[in-house]
PDB file of C-alpha atoms and ligand atoms in Angstrom:
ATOM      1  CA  UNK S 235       3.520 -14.359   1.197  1.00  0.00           C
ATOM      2  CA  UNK S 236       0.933 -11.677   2.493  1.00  0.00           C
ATOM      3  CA  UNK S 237       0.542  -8.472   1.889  1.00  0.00           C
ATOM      4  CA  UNK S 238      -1.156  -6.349   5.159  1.00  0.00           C
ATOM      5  CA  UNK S 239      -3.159  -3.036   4.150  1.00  0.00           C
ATOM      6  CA  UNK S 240      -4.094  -0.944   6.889  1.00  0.00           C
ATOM      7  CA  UNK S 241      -5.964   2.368   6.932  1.00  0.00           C
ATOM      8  CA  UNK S 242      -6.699   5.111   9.041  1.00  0.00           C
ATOM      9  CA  UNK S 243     -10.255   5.975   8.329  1.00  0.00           C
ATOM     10  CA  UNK S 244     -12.939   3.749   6.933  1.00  0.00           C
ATOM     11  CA  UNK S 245     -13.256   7.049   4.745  1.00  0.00           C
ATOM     12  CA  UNK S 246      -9.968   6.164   3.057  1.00  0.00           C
ATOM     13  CA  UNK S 247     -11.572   2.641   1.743  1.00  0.00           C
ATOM     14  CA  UNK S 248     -12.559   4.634  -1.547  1.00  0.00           C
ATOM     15  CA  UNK S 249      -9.106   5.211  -2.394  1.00  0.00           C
ATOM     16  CA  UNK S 250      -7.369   1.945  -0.541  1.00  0.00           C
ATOM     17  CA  UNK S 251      -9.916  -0.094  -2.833  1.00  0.00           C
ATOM     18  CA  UNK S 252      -7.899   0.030  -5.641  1.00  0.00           C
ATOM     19  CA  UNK S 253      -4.620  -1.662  -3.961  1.00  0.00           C
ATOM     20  CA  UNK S 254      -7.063  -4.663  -2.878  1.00  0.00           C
ATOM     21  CA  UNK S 255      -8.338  -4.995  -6.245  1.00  0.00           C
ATOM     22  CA  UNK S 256      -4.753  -4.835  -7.682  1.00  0.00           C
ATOM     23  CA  UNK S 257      -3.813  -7.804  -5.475  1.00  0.00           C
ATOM     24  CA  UNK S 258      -6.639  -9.549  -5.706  1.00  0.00           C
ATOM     25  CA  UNK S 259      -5.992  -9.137  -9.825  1.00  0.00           C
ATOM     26  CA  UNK S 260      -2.620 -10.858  -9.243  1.00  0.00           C
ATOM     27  CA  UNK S 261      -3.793 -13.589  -6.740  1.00  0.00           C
ATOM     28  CA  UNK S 262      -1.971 -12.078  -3.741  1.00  0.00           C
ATOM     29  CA  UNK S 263      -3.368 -12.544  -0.158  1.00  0.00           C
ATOM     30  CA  UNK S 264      -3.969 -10.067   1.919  1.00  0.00           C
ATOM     31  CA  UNK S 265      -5.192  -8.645   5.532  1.00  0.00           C
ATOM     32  CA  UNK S 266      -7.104  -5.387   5.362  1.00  0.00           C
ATOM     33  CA  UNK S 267      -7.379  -3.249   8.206  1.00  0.00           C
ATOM     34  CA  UNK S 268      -8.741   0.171   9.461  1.00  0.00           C
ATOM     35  CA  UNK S 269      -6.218   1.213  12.829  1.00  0.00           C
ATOM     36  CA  UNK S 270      -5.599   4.458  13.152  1.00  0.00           C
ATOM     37  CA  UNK S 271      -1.837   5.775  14.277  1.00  0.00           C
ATOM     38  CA  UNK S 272      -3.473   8.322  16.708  1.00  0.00           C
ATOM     39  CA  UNK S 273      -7.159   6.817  17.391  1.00  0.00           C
ATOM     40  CA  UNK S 274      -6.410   3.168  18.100  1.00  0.00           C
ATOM     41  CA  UNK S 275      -2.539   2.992  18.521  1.00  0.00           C
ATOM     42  CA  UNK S 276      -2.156   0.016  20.389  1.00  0.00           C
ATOM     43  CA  UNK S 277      -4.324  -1.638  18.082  1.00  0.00           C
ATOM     44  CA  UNK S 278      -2.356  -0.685  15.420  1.00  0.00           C
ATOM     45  CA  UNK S 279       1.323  -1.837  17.463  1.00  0.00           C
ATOM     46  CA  UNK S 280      -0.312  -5.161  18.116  1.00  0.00           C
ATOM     47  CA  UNK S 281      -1.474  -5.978  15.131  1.00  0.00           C
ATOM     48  CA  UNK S 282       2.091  -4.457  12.997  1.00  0.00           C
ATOM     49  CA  UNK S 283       4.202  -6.794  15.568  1.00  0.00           C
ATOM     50  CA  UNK S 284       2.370  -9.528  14.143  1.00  0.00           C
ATOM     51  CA  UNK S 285       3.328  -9.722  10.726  1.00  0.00           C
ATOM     52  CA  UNK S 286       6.169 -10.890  10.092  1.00  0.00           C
ATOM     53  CA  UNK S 287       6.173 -14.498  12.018  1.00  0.00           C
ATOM     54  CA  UNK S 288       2.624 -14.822  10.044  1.00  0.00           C
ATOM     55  CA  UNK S 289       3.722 -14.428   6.678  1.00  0.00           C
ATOM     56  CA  UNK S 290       3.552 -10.947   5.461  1.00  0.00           C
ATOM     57  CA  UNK S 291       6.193  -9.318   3.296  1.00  0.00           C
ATOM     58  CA  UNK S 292       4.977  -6.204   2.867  1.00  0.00           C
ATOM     59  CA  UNK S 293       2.312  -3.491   4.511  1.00  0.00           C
ATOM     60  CA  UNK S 294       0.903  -0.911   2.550  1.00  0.00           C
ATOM     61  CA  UNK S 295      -1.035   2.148   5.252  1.00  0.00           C
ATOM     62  CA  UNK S 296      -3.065   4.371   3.690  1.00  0.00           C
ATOM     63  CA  UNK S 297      -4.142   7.594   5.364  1.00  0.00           C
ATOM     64  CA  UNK S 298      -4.762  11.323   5.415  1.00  0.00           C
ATOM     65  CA  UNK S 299      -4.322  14.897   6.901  1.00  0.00           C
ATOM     66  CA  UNK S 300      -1.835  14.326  10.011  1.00  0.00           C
ATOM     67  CA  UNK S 301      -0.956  11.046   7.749  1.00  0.00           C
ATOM     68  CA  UNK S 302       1.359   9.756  10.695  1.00  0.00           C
ATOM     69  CA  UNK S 303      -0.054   6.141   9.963  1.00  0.00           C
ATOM     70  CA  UNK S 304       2.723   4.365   7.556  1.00  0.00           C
ATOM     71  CA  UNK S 305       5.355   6.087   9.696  1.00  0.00           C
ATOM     72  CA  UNK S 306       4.059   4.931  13.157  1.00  0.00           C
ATOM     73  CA  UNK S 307       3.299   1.134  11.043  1.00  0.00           C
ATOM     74  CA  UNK S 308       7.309   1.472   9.817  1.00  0.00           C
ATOM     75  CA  UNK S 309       8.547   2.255  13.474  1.00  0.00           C
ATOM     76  CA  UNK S 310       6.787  -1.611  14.708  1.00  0.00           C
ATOM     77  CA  UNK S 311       8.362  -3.536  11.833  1.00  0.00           C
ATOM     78  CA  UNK S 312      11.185  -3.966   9.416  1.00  0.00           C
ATOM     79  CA  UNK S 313       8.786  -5.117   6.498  1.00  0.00           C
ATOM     80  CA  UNK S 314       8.606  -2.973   3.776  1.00  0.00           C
ATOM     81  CA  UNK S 315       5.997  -0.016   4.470  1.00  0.00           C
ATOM     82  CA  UNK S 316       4.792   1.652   1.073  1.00  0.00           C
ATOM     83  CA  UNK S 317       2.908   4.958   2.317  1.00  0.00           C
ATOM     84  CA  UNK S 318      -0.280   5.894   0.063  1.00  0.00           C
ATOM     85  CA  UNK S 319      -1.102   9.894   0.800  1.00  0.00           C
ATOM     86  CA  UNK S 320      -5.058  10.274   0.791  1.00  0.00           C
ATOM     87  CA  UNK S 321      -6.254  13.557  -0.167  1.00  0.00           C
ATOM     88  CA  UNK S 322      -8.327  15.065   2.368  1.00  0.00           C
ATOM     89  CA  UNK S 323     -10.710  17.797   2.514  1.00  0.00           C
ATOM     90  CA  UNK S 324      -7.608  20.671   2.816  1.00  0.00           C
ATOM     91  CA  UNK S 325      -4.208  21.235   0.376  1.00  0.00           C
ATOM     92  CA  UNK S 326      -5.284  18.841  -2.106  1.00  0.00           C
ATOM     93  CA  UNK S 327      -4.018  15.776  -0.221  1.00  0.00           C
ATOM     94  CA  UNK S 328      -0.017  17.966   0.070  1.00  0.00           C
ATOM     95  CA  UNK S 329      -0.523  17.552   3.832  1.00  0.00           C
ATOM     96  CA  UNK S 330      -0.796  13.906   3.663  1.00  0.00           C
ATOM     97  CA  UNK S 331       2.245  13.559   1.217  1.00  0.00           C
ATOM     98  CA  UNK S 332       4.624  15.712   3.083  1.00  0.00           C
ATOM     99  CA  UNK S 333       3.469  13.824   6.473  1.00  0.00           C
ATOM    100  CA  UNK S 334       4.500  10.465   5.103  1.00  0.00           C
ATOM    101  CA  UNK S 335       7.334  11.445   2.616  1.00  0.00           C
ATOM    102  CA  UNK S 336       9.639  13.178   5.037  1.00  0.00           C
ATOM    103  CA  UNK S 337      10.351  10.371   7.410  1.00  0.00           C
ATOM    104  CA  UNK S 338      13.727  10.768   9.402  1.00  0.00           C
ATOM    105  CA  UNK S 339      16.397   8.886   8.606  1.00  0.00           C
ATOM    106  CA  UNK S 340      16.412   5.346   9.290  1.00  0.00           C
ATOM    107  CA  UNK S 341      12.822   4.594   9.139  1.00  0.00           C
ATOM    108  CA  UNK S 342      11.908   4.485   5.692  1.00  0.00           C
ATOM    109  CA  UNK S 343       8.538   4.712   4.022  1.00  0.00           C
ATOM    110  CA  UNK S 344       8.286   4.061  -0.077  1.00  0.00           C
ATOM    111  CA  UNK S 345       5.527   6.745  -0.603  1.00  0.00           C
ATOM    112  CA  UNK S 346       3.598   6.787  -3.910  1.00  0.00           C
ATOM    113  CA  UNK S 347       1.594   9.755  -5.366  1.00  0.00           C
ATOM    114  CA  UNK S 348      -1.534  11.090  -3.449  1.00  0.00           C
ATOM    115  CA  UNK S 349      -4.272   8.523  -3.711  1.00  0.00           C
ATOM    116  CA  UNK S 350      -1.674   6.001  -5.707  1.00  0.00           C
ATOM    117  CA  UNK S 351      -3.087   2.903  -4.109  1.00  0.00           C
ATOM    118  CA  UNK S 352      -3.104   0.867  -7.267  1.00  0.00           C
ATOM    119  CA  UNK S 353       0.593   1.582  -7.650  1.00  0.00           C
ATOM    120  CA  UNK S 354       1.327   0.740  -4.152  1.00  0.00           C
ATOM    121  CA  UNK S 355       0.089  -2.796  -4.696  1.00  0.00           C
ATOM    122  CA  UNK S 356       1.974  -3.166  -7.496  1.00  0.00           C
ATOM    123  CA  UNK S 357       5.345  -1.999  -5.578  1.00  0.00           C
ATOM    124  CA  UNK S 358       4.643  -4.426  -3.479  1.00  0.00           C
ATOM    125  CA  UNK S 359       4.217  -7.216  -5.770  1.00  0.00           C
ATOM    126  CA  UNK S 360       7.412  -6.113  -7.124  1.00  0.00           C
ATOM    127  CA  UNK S 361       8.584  -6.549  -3.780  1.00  0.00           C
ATOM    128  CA  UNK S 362       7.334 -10.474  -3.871  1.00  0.00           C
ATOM    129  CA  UNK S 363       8.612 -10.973  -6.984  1.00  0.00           C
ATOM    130  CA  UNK S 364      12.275 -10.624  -6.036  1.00  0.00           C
ATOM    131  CA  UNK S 365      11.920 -14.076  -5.050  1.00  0.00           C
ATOM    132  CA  UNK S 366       8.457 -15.533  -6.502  1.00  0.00           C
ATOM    133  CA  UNK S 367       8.678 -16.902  -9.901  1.00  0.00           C
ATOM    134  CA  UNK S 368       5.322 -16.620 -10.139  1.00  0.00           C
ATOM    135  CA  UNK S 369       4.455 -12.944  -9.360  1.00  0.00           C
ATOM    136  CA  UNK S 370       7.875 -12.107 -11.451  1.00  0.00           C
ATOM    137  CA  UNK S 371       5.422 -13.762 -14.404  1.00  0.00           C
ATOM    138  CA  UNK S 372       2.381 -12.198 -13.864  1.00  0.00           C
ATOM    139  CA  UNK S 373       4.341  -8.662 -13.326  1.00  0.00           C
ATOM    140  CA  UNK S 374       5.641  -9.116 -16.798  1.00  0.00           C
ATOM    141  CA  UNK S 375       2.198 -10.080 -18.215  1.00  0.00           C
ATOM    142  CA  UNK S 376       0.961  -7.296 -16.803  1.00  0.00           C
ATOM    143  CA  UNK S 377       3.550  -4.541 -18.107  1.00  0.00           C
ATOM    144  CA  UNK S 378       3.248  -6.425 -21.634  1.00  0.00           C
ATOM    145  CA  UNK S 379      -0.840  -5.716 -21.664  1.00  0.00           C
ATOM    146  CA  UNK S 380      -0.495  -2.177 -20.195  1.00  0.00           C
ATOM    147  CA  UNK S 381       1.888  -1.302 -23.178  1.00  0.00           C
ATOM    148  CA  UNK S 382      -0.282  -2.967 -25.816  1.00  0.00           C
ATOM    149  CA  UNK S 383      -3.564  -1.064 -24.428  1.00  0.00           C
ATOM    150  CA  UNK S 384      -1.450   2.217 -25.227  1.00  0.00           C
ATOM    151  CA  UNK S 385       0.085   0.878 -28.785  1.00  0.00           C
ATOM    152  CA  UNK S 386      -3.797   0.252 -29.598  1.00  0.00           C
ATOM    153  CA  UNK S 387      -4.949   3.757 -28.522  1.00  0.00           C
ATOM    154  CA  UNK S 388      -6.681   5.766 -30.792  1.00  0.00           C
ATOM    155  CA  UNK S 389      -7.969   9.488 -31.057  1.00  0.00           C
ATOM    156  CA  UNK S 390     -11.039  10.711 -31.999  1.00  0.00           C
TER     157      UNK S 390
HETATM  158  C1  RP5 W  93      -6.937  10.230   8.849  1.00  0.00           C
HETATM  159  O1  RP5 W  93      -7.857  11.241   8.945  1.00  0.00           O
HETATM  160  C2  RP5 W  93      -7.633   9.133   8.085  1.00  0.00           C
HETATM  161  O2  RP5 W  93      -6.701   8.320   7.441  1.00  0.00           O
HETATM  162  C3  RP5 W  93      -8.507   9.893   7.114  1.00  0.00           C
HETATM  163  O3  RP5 W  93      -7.863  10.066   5.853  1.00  0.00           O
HETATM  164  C4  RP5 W  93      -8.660  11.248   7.795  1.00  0.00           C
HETATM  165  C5  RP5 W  93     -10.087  11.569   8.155  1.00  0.00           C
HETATM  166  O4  RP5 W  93     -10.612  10.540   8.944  1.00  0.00           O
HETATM  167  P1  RP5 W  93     -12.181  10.549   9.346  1.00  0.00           P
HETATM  168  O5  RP5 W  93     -12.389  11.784  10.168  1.00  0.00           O
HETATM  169  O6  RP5 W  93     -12.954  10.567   8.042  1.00  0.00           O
HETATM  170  O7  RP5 W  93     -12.407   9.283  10.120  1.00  0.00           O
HETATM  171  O8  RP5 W  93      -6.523   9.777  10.090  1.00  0.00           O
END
């Protein structure tokens, strides 16, 4: 199973960066893409339609301001869309949050926080991981290290 990340601008890739790394960390495969919802949106129809019959399970779109991209990428598809809000230059990334988050009914888009792209790939390893044995591991293995790194803190 794939995982397809697509974002708007290649100004997101700061922030979408940390999703790839996340699945790369856990061995997941994945298709990375810059398609815009209002710049190139037959690009972006073509290539959403696509994914299923070639293995995805999941898409994450990342995007910002008039954040209509993991909307528009839910409307193509019946995968799983997991919305990441990119703060832009104005409200401190709100307007990309409320553009993605209040999806009308029927569509639905898991949104994490603004700029959450790390936890986005994780969703959707949780996702995989209903029904890969595998990922279910490494998810656990992961959780068990994150909880040890904050049992070892220390303050100055
Ligand atoms: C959105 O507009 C993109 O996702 C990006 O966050 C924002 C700005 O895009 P650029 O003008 O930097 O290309 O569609």
């Amino acid at each position: 199973m794939k995982v397809g990340v697509v974002m708007g601008s290649t100004s997101d890739w700061n922030v979408v960066k940390a999703a790839v790394d996340t699945l790369e960390q856990f061995g997941v495969e994945h298709e990375t893409k810059v398609l815009s919802a209002h710049r190139t949106p037959a690009e972006l129809e073509a290539w959403v339609k696509s994914l299923r019959e070639r293995g995805f399970a999941a898409v994450i779109a990342a995007a910002g301001g008039a954040a209509h991209l993991a909307g528009v990428v839910a409307a193509f598809t019946t995968l799983p869309v997991i919305g990441v809000p990119v703060k832009g230059a104005s409200f401190e990334g709100m307007d990309s949050l409320l553009s993605m988050v209040q999806m009308p009914s029927g569509i639905p888009v898991a949104v994490v926080a603004v700029n959450g792209a790390k936890n986005a790939a994780l969703l959707s390893i949780e996702i995989m991981a209903v029904t890969d044995k595998d990922l279910e591991k490494k998810m656990d293995a992961f959780r068990k290290e994150q909880a040890a790194k904050v049992l070892a803190s220390k303050l100055d």
